[in-house]
Short mmCIF file of C-alpha atoms in Angstrom, two decimals:
data_model
loop_
_atom_site.label_atom_id
_atom_site.label_comp_id
_atom_site.label_asym_id
_atom_site.label_seq_id
_atom_site.Cartn_x
_atom_site.Cartn_y
_atom_site.Cartn_z
CA UNK A 1 3.98 37.00 13.71
CA UNK A 2 3.44 39.82 11.30
CA UNK A 3 6.58 41.89 10.79
CA UNK A 4 6.30 45.54 11.65
CA UNK A 5 6.84 47.44 8.44
CA UNK A 6 5.94 51.00 9.33
CA UNK A 7 8.48 53.22 7.65
CA UNK A 8 9.90 50.38 5.62
CA UNK A 9 7.66 50.19 2.57
CA UNK A 10 9.61 49.69 -0.65
CA UNK A 11 9.43 52.62 -3.04
CA UNK A 12 8.89 50.77 -6.30
CA UNK A 13 5.92 48.48 -6.94
CA UNK A 14 6.76 44.83 -7.42
CA UNK A 15 4.71 44.31 -10.59
CA UNK A 16 6.44 45.53 -13.71
CA UNK A 17 3.89 47.40 -15.75
CA UNK A 18 2.32 50.62 -14.62
CA UNK A 19 -1.25 49.53 -14.35
CA UNK A 20 -3.45 52.57 -13.67
CA UNK A 21 -5.81 50.57 -11.51
CA UNK A 22 -3.09 49.47 -9.15
CA UNK A 23 -0.90 52.57 -9.16
CA UNK A 24 -1.02 53.86 -5.65
CA UNK A 25 -1.25 50.33 -4.26
CA UNK A 26 2.10 49.08 -3.09
CA UNK A 27 2.91 45.43 -3.02
CA UNK A 28 3.33 43.72 0.33
CA UNK A 29 6.60 45.18 1.62
CA UNK A 30 9.36 42.65 1.92
CA UNK A 31 13.07 42.48 2.67
CA UNK A 32 15.50 41.48 -0.02
CA UNK A 33 17.45 38.44 1.07
CA UNK A 34 21.26 38.71 0.86
CA UNK A 35 22.91 36.86 -1.97
CA UNK A 36 24.66 34.04 -0.10
CA UNK A 37 24.59 30.30 -0.40
CA UNK A 38 24.28 29.70 3.32
CA UNK A 39 21.67 32.11 4.67
CA UNK A 40 21.52 30.67 8.19
CA UNK A 41 25.28 30.84 8.55
CA UNK A 42 25.19 34.36 7.26
CA UNK A 43 22.60 35.28 9.87
CA UNK A 44 24.72 33.80 12.64
CA UNK A 45 27.76 35.70 11.42
CA UNK A 46 25.79 38.92 11.28
CA UNK A 47 24.65 38.45 14.86
CA UNK A 48 28.16 37.61 16.10
CA UNK A 49 29.51 40.72 14.42
CA UNK A 50 27.13 42.96 16.28
CA UNK A 51 26.87 41.08 19.57
CA UNK A 52 30.00 42.07 21.51
CA UNK A 53 29.58 45.68 20.54
CA UNK A 54 27.14 46.66 23.27
CA UNK A 55 29.97 48.88 24.40
CA UNK A 56 28.23 51.24 26.71
CA UNK A 57 26.95 51.75 30.21
CA UNK A 58 23.33 52.62 30.85
CA UNK A 59 21.36 52.24 34.03
CA UNK A 60 17.95 53.00 35.44
CA UNK A 61 16.27 52.44 38.76
CA UNK A 62 12.95 53.13 40.43
CA UNK A 63 12.92 54.84 43.80
CA UNK A 64 10.38 56.58 45.96
CA UNK A 65 10.25 59.79 43.92
CA UNK A 66 10.24 58.24 40.46
CA UNK A 67 12.73 56.78 38.02
CA UNK A 68 16.36 57.79 37.58
CA UNK A 69 17.96 57.08 34.19
CA UNK A 70 21.64 57.57 33.41
CA UNK A 71 24.06 56.71 30.61
CA UNK A 72 27.53 57.41 29.26
CA UNK A 73 28.11 58.88 25.81
CA UNK A 74 30.91 56.94 24.16
CA UNK A 75 30.49 55.10 20.86
CA UNK A 76 33.19 52.60 19.96
CA UNK A 77 33.83 50.59 16.84
CA UNK A 78 36.07 47.84 18.15
CA UNK A 79 39.08 49.69 19.56
CA UNK A 80 38.34 52.99 17.88
CA UNK A 81 36.36 55.58 19.81
CA UNK A 82 34.09 56.97 17.15
CA UNK A 83 32.32 59.51 19.33
CA UNK A 84 32.36 60.88 22.85
CA UNK A 85 29.08 62.72 22.58
CA UNK A 86 26.35 60.23 21.71
CA UNK A 87 22.88 60.78 23.14
CA UNK A 88 22.11 57.42 24.66
CA UNK A 89 18.99 58.48 26.46
CA UNK A 90 16.25 58.80 23.88
CA UNK A 91 13.18 60.89 24.56
CA UNK A 92 10.25 58.83 23.33
CA UNK A 93 7.69 61.36 24.53
CA UNK A 94 7.51 63.90 27.37
CA UNK A 95 6.92 61.24 30.01
CA UNK A 96 8.87 58.26 28.69
CA UNK A 97 12.56 57.66 28.10
CA UNK A 98 14.45 54.88 26.39
CA UNK A 99 18.14 54.01 26.76
CA UNK A 100 20.43 52.96 23.97
CA UNK A 101 22.76 49.97 24.10
CA UNK A 102 23.84 47.90 21.14
CA UNK A 103 23.40 49.16 17.61
CA UNK A 104 22.93 52.92 17.65
CA UNK A 105 20.85 52.98 14.48
CA UNK A 106 18.64 50.13 15.64
CA UNK A 107 17.97 51.79 18.98
CA UNK A 108 17.31 55.22 17.52
CA UNK A 109 15.04 53.98 14.77
CA UNK A 110 12.95 51.66 16.88
CA UNK A 111 12.61 54.16 19.70
CA UNK A 112 11.34 56.71 17.23
CA UNK A 113 8.99 54.12 15.80
CA UNK A 114 7.80 53.37 19.33
CA UNK A 115 7.19 57.09 19.87
CA UNK A 116 5.01 57.12 16.76
CA UNK A 117 3.00 54.15 17.97
CA UNK A 118 2.57 55.68 21.43
CA UNK A 119 1.23 58.88 19.89
CA UNK A 120 -1.19 56.98 17.67
CA UNK A 121 -2.42 55.09 20.73
CA UNK A 122 -3.02 58.39 22.52
CA UNK A 123 -4.98 59.78 19.59
CA UNK A 124 -7.09 56.66 19.17
CA UNK A 125 -7.81 56.04 22.84
CA UNK A 126 -7.76 59.57 24.29
CA UNK A 127 -5.40 58.48 27.02
CA UNK A 128 -1.66 58.01 27.32
CA UNK A 129 -0.23 54.58 26.78
CA UNK A 130 1.14 52.89 29.88
CA UNK A 131 4.84 52.05 30.24
CA UNK A 132 3.74 48.41 30.30
CA UNK A 133 1.98 48.81 26.99
CA UNK A 134 4.79 50.75 25.33
CA UNK A 135 7.44 48.26 26.39
CA UNK A 136 5.25 45.41 25.19
CA UNK A 137 4.81 47.03 21.78
CA UNK A 138 8.59 47.35 21.43
CA UNK A 139 9.23 43.81 22.68
CA UNK A 140 6.75 42.35 20.20
CA UNK A 141 8.35 44.25 17.33
CA UNK A 142 11.82 43.07 18.32
CA UNK A 143 10.57 39.52 18.68
CA UNK A 144 9.24 39.56 15.15
CA UNK A 145 12.76 40.45 13.96
CA UNK A 146 14.41 37.78 16.08
CA UNK A 147 17.43 36.20 14.47
CA UNK A 148 17.79 38.96 11.87
CA UNK A 149 20.71 40.70 13.51
CA UNK A 150 19.10 43.57 15.37
CA UNK A 151 21.10 44.62 18.40
CA UNK A 152 19.03 46.44 20.97
CA UNK A 153 19.40 46.38 24.75
CA UNK A 154 17.12 49.08 25.99
CA UNK A 155 15.30 50.15 29.09
CA UNK A 156 11.94 51.86 28.86
CA UNK A 157 11.39 54.16 31.81
CA UNK A 158 8.33 56.30 32.39
CA UNK A 159 5.60 57.50 34.66
CA UNK A 160 1.98 56.49 33.97
CA UNK A 161 -1.34 56.16 35.83
CA UNK A 162 0.01 53.34 37.95
CA UNK A 163 3.14 55.25 38.96
CA UNK A 164 6.77 54.81 37.89
CA UNK A 165 7.52 51.99 35.45
CA UNK A 166 10.76 50.42 34.28
CA UNK A 167 11.17 47.61 31.77
CA UNK A 168 14.21 46.05 30.14
CA UNK A 169 13.67 45.00 26.51
CA UNK A 170 16.23 43.34 24.25
CA UNK A 171 16.67 42.20 20.70
CA UNK A 172 15.81 38.59 21.58
CA UNK A 173 12.33 39.87 22.36
CA UNK A 174 12.85 39.46 26.08
CA UNK A 175 11.07 41.86 28.37
CA UNK A 176 11.63 42.15 32.10
CA UNK A 177 9.96 44.34 34.69
CA UNK A 178 12.24 45.47 37.48
CA UNK A 179 13.36 48.07 39.97
CA UNK A 180 17.04 48.34 38.93
CA UNK A 181 18.70 47.60 35.61
CA UNK A 182 22.04 48.29 34.00
CA UNK A 183 22.84 47.41 30.41
CA UNK A 184 26.08 47.35 28.47
CA UNK A 185 29.72 46.33 28.76
CA UNK A 186 30.16 48.58 31.79
CA UNK A 187 27.11 47.27 33.56
CA UNK A 188 28.92 44.94 36.03
CA UNK A 189 30.83 47.93 37.41
CA UNK A 190 27.72 50.08 37.49
CA UNK A 191 25.74 47.33 39.26
CA UNK A 192 28.42 47.14 41.94
CA UNK A 193 28.08 50.80 42.85
CA UNK A 194 24.31 50.94 42.26
CA UNK A 195 23.40 47.88 44.30
CA UNK A 196 25.66 49.00 47.12
CA UNK A 197 24.25 52.48 47.42
CA UNK A 198 20.60 51.86 46.56
CA UNK A 199 17.79 52.61 48.99
CA UNK A 200 14.14 52.97 47.98
CA UNK A 201 13.59 56.14 49.97
CA UNK A 202 16.23 58.43 48.55
CA UNK A 203 15.68 62.02 47.58
CA UNK A 204 16.02 63.08 43.97
CA UNK A 205 19.47 64.58 44.59
CA UNK A 206 20.74 61.46 46.37
CA UNK A 207 19.44 59.23 43.61
CA UNK A 208 21.00 61.45 40.93
CA UNK A 209 24.33 61.34 42.71
CA UNK A 210 24.15 57.55 43.00
CA UNK A 211 23.40 57.24 39.29
CA UNK A 212 26.22 59.62 38.38
CA UNK A 213 28.71 57.75 40.52
CA UNK A 214 27.70 54.39 39.10
CA UNK A 215 28.21 55.62 35.54
CA UNK A 216 31.52 57.24 36.48
CA UNK A 217 32.86 54.04 38.02
CA UNK A 218 31.83 52.05 34.98
CA UNK A 219 33.58 54.48 32.64
CA UNK A 220 36.68 54.33 34.84
CA UNK A 221 37.13 50.60 34.40
CA UNK A 222 35.41 49.83 31.08
CA UNK A 223 37.22 51.01 27.98
CA UNK A 224 34.09 51.04 25.88
CA UNK A 225 32.34 53.54 28.15
CA UNK A 226 33.23 57.17 28.65
CA UNK A 227 32.47 60.70 27.57
CA UNK A 228 29.69 62.43 29.44
CA UNK A 229 27.56 60.94 32.23
CA UNK A 230 23.97 62.13 31.63
CA UNK A 231 21.39 61.80 34.36
CA UNK A 232 17.66 62.12 33.75
CA UNK A 233 14.82 62.04 36.27
CA UNK A 234 11.30 60.84 35.41
CA UNK A 235 8.64 62.14 37.74
CA UNK A 236 4.87 62.55 37.73
CA UNK A 237 5.16 65.52 35.38
CA UNK A 238 7.44 63.84 32.89
CA UNK A 239 11.19 63.61 32.47
CA UNK A 240 13.80 66.25 33.19
CA UNK A 241 17.52 66.23 32.42
CA UNK A 242 19.37 66.78 35.66
CA UNK A 243 23.03 66.82 34.66
CA UNK A 244 25.60 65.96 32.05
CA UNK A 245 29.10 65.83 33.49
CA UNK A 246 32.30 64.89 31.72
CA UNK A 247 33.60 61.76 33.45
CA UNK A 248 37.14 63.09 33.46
CA UNK A 249 36.01 66.05 35.54
CA UNK A 250 33.95 63.73 37.74
CA UNK A 251 37.11 61.75 38.45
CA UNK A 252 38.91 64.75 39.89
CA UNK A 253 35.79 65.77 41.76
CA UNK A 254 35.56 62.43 43.50
CA UNK A 255 39.29 61.90 43.85
CA UNK A 256 40.89 65.34 43.98
CA UNK A 257 44.68 65.53 43.59
CA UNK A 258 46.32 66.14 46.96
CA UNK A 259 49.66 67.87 46.79
CA UNK A 260 51.92 65.40 48.62
CA UNK A 261 54.62 66.70 50.99
CA UNK A 262 58.04 66.04 49.52
CA UNK A 263 60.17 64.01 51.93
CA UNK A 264 63.53 64.53 50.37
CA UNK A 265 64.47 67.53 48.36
CA UNK A 266 66.76 67.23 45.43
CA UNK A 267 69.92 69.24 46.09
CA UNK A 268 71.63 71.14 43.35
CA UNK A 269 75.12 69.70 42.81
CA UNK A 270 77.57 72.59 42.58
CA UNK A 271 81.03 72.66 41.21
CA UNK A 272 83.02 70.48 38.87
CA UNK B 1 -11.87 31.39 -8.91
CA UNK B 2 -14.90 33.38 -7.84
CA UNK B 3 -13.83 36.88 -6.89
CA UNK B 4 -15.89 38.34 -4.06
CA UNK B 5 -15.49 41.88 -5.16
CA UNK B 6 -18.97 42.75 -6.28
CA UNK B 7 -20.46 44.93 -3.57
CA UNK B 8 -23.92 44.18 -2.28
CA UNK B 9 -24.29 47.36 -0.29
CA UNK B 10 -24.31 50.10 -2.89
CA UNK B 11 -25.66 53.63 -2.85
CA UNK B 12 -29.10 54.43 -4.16
CA UNK B 13 -29.56 57.51 -6.36
CA UNK B 14 -30.74 59.56 -3.40
CA UNK B 15 -27.82 58.64 -1.16
CA UNK B 16 -29.26 55.76 0.88
CA UNK B 17 -27.62 52.46 1.61
CA UNK B 18 -30.69 50.30 1.36
CA UNK B 19 -29.06 47.16 2.72
CA UNK B 20 -28.14 49.04 5.88
CA UNK B 21 -31.65 50.40 6.21
CA UNK B 22 -33.14 46.95 5.71
CA UNK B 23 -30.77 45.73 8.40
CA UNK B 24 -32.20 48.38 10.70
CA UNK B 25 -35.65 46.93 9.89
CA UNK B 26 -34.39 43.55 11.06
CA UNK B 27 -33.26 45.22 14.27
CA UNK B 28 -36.69 46.74 14.73
CA UNK B 29 -38.19 43.27 14.66
CA UNK B 30 -35.79 41.94 17.30
CA UNK B 31 -36.33 41.65 21.03
CA UNK B 32 -36.49 44.85 23.02
CA UNK B 33 -33.36 45.76 24.89
CA UNK B 34 -32.78 48.72 27.16
CA UNK B 35 -29.74 50.19 28.83
CA UNK B 36 -29.66 52.82 31.56
CA UNK B 37 -26.58 54.48 33.02
CA UNK B 38 -26.52 55.69 36.61
CA UNK B 39 -23.84 57.41 38.60
CA UNK B 40 -22.32 54.20 39.95
CA UNK B 41 -24.15 51.50 38.04
CA UNK B 42 -25.21 50.65 34.53
CA UNK B 43 -28.14 48.35 33.79
CA UNK B 44 -29.03 46.27 30.74
CA UNK B 45 -32.42 44.68 30.32
CA UNK B 46 -33.87 42.51 27.58
CA UNK B 47 -37.37 41.30 26.98
CA UNK B 48 -37.78 37.57 26.81
CA UNK B 49 -40.75 35.81 25.35
CA UNK B 50 -41.70 32.84 27.49
CA UNK B 51 -44.05 31.37 24.84
CA UNK B 52 -41.64 28.62 23.83
CA UNK B 53 -42.33 26.04 26.54
CA UNK B 54 -40.10 23.19 25.40
CA UNK B 55 -37.02 25.34 24.91
CA UNK B 56 -34.37 25.18 27.57
CA UNK B 57 -34.27 28.86 28.40
CA UNK B 58 -30.87 28.67 30.03
CA UNK B 59 -29.27 27.98 26.67
CA UNK B 60 -30.53 31.24 25.22
CA UNK B 61 -28.18 33.93 26.47
CA UNK B 62 -29.41 37.38 25.55
CA UNK B 63 -26.98 39.35 27.66
CA UNK B 64 -23.37 38.22 27.32
CA UNK B 65 -20.09 39.31 28.82
CA UNK B 66 -17.26 40.36 26.55
CA UNK B 67 -14.76 40.47 29.38
CA UNK B 68 -14.86 40.64 33.18
CA UNK B 69 -15.95 44.25 33.11
CA UNK B 70 -17.99 44.62 29.91
CA UNK B 71 -21.41 43.24 29.00
CA UNK B 72 -23.37 43.38 25.77
CA UNK B 73 -27.03 43.03 24.81
CA UNK B 74 -28.34 43.18 21.27
CA UNK B 75 -31.47 43.30 19.19
CA UNK B 76 -31.75 41.71 15.78
CA UNK B 77 -30.35 38.59 14.15
CA UNK B 78 -29.01 36.48 16.97
CA UNK B 79 -26.83 34.39 14.67
CA UNK B 80 -25.02 37.50 13.48
CA UNK B 81 -24.68 38.47 17.14
CA UNK B 82 -22.79 35.27 17.93
CA UNK B 83 -20.20 36.00 15.26
CA UNK B 84 -19.76 39.61 16.34
CA UNK B 85 -19.52 38.70 20.02
CA UNK B 86 -16.86 36.06 19.35
CA UNK B 87 -14.74 38.57 17.42
CA UNK B 88 -15.19 41.14 20.19
CA UNK B 89 -14.17 38.66 22.87
CA UNK B 90 -11.01 37.79 20.95
CA UNK B 91 -10.22 41.48 20.56
CA UNK B 92 -10.64 42.03 24.32
CA UNK B 93 -8.08 39.32 25.02
CA UNK B 94 -5.77 40.47 22.26
CA UNK B 95 -5.76 43.95 23.77
CA UNK B 96 -4.94 42.48 27.18
CA UNK B 97 -2.04 40.63 25.60
CA UNK B 98 -0.50 43.50 23.68
CA UNK B 99 -0.84 46.32 26.18
CA UNK B 100 -1.38 44.34 29.40
CA UNK B 101 -4.47 46.36 30.14
CA UNK B 102 -8.19 45.53 29.85
CA UNK B 103 -10.08 47.31 27.08
CA UNK B 104 -12.02 50.48 27.74
CA UNK B 105 -15.73 50.36 26.88
CA UNK B 106 -15.17 52.95 24.18
CA UNK B 107 -12.37 50.91 22.60
CA UNK B 108 -14.36 47.73 22.25
CA UNK B 109 -17.41 49.66 21.04
CA UNK B 110 -15.25 51.31 18.41
CA UNK B 111 -13.97 47.89 17.40
CA UNK B 112 -17.45 46.38 17.08
CA UNK B 113 -18.73 49.42 15.20
CA UNK B 114 -15.69 49.26 12.92
CA UNK B 115 -16.45 45.63 12.19
CA UNK B 116 -20.08 46.42 11.41
CA UNK B 117 -18.96 49.21 9.08
CA UNK B 118 -16.49 46.96 7.29
CA UNK B 119 -19.34 44.68 6.32
CA UNK B 120 -21.14 47.59 4.66
CA UNK B 121 -18.19 48.31 2.43
CA UNK B 122 -16.85 44.91 1.44
CA UNK B 123 -17.55 42.66 -1.50
CA UNK B 124 -19.85 39.71 -1.26
CA UNK B 125 -21.08 40.29 2.30
CA UNK B 126 -24.20 41.81 3.82
CA UNK B 127 -24.30 44.04 6.90
CA UNK B 128 -24.77 42.57 10.38
CA UNK B 129 -28.44 42.71 11.27
CA UNK B 130 -28.13 43.84 14.85
CA UNK B 131 -27.72 46.84 17.09
CA UNK B 132 -25.81 46.36 20.29
CA UNK B 133 -25.89 48.00 23.70
CA UNK B 134 -22.52 47.80 25.39
CA UNK B 135 -22.06 48.60 29.05
CA UNK B 136 -19.19 48.51 31.45
CA UNK B 137 -16.67 50.35 33.57
CA UNK B 138 -13.33 51.52 32.24
CA UNK B 139 -10.38 49.83 33.97
CA UNK B 140 -9.03 51.60 37.06
CA UNK B 141 -12.05 53.95 37.16
CA UNK B 142 -15.51 53.73 38.63
CA UNK B 143 -17.12 55.63 35.77
CA UNK B 144 -19.93 53.64 34.10
CA UNK B 145 -20.45 53.82 30.32
CA UNK B 146 -23.27 52.86 27.96
CA UNK B 147 -22.72 52.76 24.20
CA UNK B 148 -24.87 51.75 21.28
CA UNK B 149 -23.81 50.55 17.83
CA UNK B 150 -25.99 49.93 14.80
CA UNK B 151 -25.70 48.11 11.44
CA UNK B 152 -24.29 51.16 9.70
CA UNK B 153 -21.31 51.11 12.01
CA UNK B 154 -22.00 54.31 13.92
CA UNK B 155 -21.71 54.37 17.67
CA UNK B 156 -22.27 56.85 20.44
CA UNK B 157 -22.48 57.06 24.18
CA UNK B 158 -25.87 57.31 25.87
CA UNK B 159 -27.31 58.05 29.28
CA UNK B 160 -30.16 55.68 28.49
CA UNK B 161 -31.25 54.01 25.29
CA UNK B 162 -33.42 51.26 23.91
CA UNK B 163 -33.30 49.18 20.76
CA UNK B 164 -35.34 46.45 19.13
CA UNK B 165 -39.11 46.10 19.18
CA UNK B 166 -41.01 49.17 20.38
CA UNK B 167 -37.79 50.98 21.05
CA UNK B 168 -39.41 54.32 20.21
CA UNK B 169 -41.94 54.04 23.05
CA UNK B 170 -39.24 52.92 25.43
CA UNK B 171 -37.03 55.80 24.43
CA UNK B 172 -39.90 58.26 24.87
CA UNK B 173 -40.51 56.87 28.33
CA UNK B 174 -36.83 57.17 29.19
CA UNK B 175 -36.64 60.70 27.87
CA UNK B 176 -39.56 61.72 30.05
CA UNK B 177 -38.44 59.93 33.17
CA UNK B 178 -34.66 59.89 33.06
CA UNK B 179 -32.73 61.49 35.80
CA UNK B 180 -29.35 60.81 37.34
CA UNK B 181 -29.91 57.86 39.63
CA UNK B 182 -27.79 55.34 41.41
CA UNK B 183 -28.12 51.78 42.60
CA UNK B 184 -31.63 50.38 42.81
CA UNK B 185 -33.27 53.46 41.32
CA UNK B 186 -31.45 52.88 38.05
CA UNK B 187 -32.53 49.23 37.99
CA UNK B 188 -36.14 50.27 38.62
CA UNK B 189 -36.00 52.78 35.78
CA UNK B 190 -34.75 50.15 33.34
CA UNK B 191 -37.40 47.64 34.38
CA UNK B 192 -40.16 50.21 34.14
CA UNK B 193 -39.03 51.10 30.63
CA UNK B 194 -39.23 47.45 29.61
CA UNK B 195 -42.61 47.01 31.24
CA UNK B 196 -43.91 49.84 29.05
CA UNK B 197 -43.64 47.65 26.00
CA UNK B 198 -43.57 44.03 27.00
CA UNK B 199 -46.61 42.19 28.24
CA UNK B 200 -46.97 40.65 31.62
CA UNK B 201 -46.25 37.12 30.56
CA UNK B 202 -42.70 38.07 29.53
CA UNK B 203 -40.01 38.52 32.05
CA UNK B 204 -36.88 40.50 32.07
CA UNK B 205 -33.27 39.62 32.61
CA UNK B 206 -31.07 42.34 33.89
CA UNK B 207 -27.31 42.53 34.02
CA UNK B 208 -25.84 44.86 36.57
CA UNK B 209 -22.23 45.85 36.20
CA UNK B 210 -20.66 47.60 39.15
#
C-alpha cells in the first residue's frame, strides 16, 4: 500500500548534481532507516516503548441528540506528569472531532492531516465527507504505517448526511463502528460508569453529565489521567464545547465534605 | 530502452491540437447516441445497425453499467471504450472501498474526463477516440444527472444531448422539442430524437435509470 507522504517530502533532492532540468522535481520521498544491525528487533522495541503510554481517558458515545465526546487533559511520561492541560479533543473541522490517546504528536499530526484531506474532498466533490469516509481515510493511512511505531488510539466523531457517526481507529489500522467507546488507561473505569448510566434517549444535559462523571471516575482511580474533564457535543450544526471542569473541583462537587459532629471533645488539661 | 516521452499530441501554430480534433472526427463517424434527462428519470438511447445478420447481437453491448446506479453510452472507437469503461468500473469500486460510499455521477465523469485528458498530454499515446454520455442518480438523492465527455477531456452536464453520427440534427431536434418531462414522456422524447436520424430498419436500445 502506498505510504501517505503528504507533508513529509524530504527537502534536498536525492541526486547529487544540480541538474537544471530536474530542479523542482523532488525524488520519491523516503524514510531514512535507523542505523541498527537488527531492524526488526529495533521496531519491536520502539513499539514496546510507546505501547503502555496510552495514559489517558477519552470516551465518546452516540445518543438520540447526537454524539457526546469527553476526555481528560493529563500527559504523563512514565511517572512524571508532564502537563495537566493537554487538548485531547482535536477539532478536525466544524462538524467532526477526533480524540487523542497514545502519542500526542502522532495524534495531532495525523488529525491535522486528516483535516486537510477532508477539506480537499469537500473542494473536489462539492459536498462534505462522511464520518465513514474520514475514518476510513485515517485507518488506511495508519495501516500503511503498521509496525513502524505509531501510537494512535483515536475516535472520530461527527455528524453527516446519515446522522451521527462514531468510529474507533487505532495504529494497527483497525477501525470499528460503534455506539459507545472509551480509549486509554482509564477506559475500564470510564466504561463502568458509562455503561451503567447510558440510555439512548437522554437529553444533551444528561448525556454531558454522564460523560463528565465517567471521566471524573476514571481520573479518580487512574494515575495517568487527570487535569480537566472536557465535554464536547456534536449535533446537526457541528460541534460545541459544553464544559471543561477541573477534576479536583468535580470531586468535591460530587462528594462534598460534610462537617462531622465531634463525639468527644478534647479537654484542656489544667495545672501541673 | 525506448523512452516514451515524445508527445504525439502537440500544438499546431494556430493553437489546435489536431490529434484531438481528429479524434472528434472518429466520434462523428460512430453510432448515434442520445441522452435525455427528466425530472425523475434519465434515458440513454443508441442506434444499432441490424445489417450484420450473422453477428450475435447480444454480445455487442452499447450501453453499459459502471455501477448499480450509473450507466454509460458512447460513440466512437468501441475498443477504446472497453479500456475506458474498465478503468471507470475499477474507480467506482475503489471509491466504494475508500469512502464506503458509491460515486456521484459528477465524480466518475470527472475521472473519465481526467483520463481522456491525460492521454492528450502524455508521451507515446494517442487520445481516446470516443465521447461518452454518462447518466445516473447520485447516492441518497433522487436527482438524475446526464454528463458528456469528449476526447479533449472536457465534460459538462446536460439536460439533453446527442453524440456520434448525425448528432447535430439530433441536437437541433432536442433543442426545439425539449421540455421538462418525467417518466414515459422522457423516453418518448429520446426515441423520437433517435428516429430523426436513424432509418427504420435500425432499432434502439434504451437504458432507463430510476
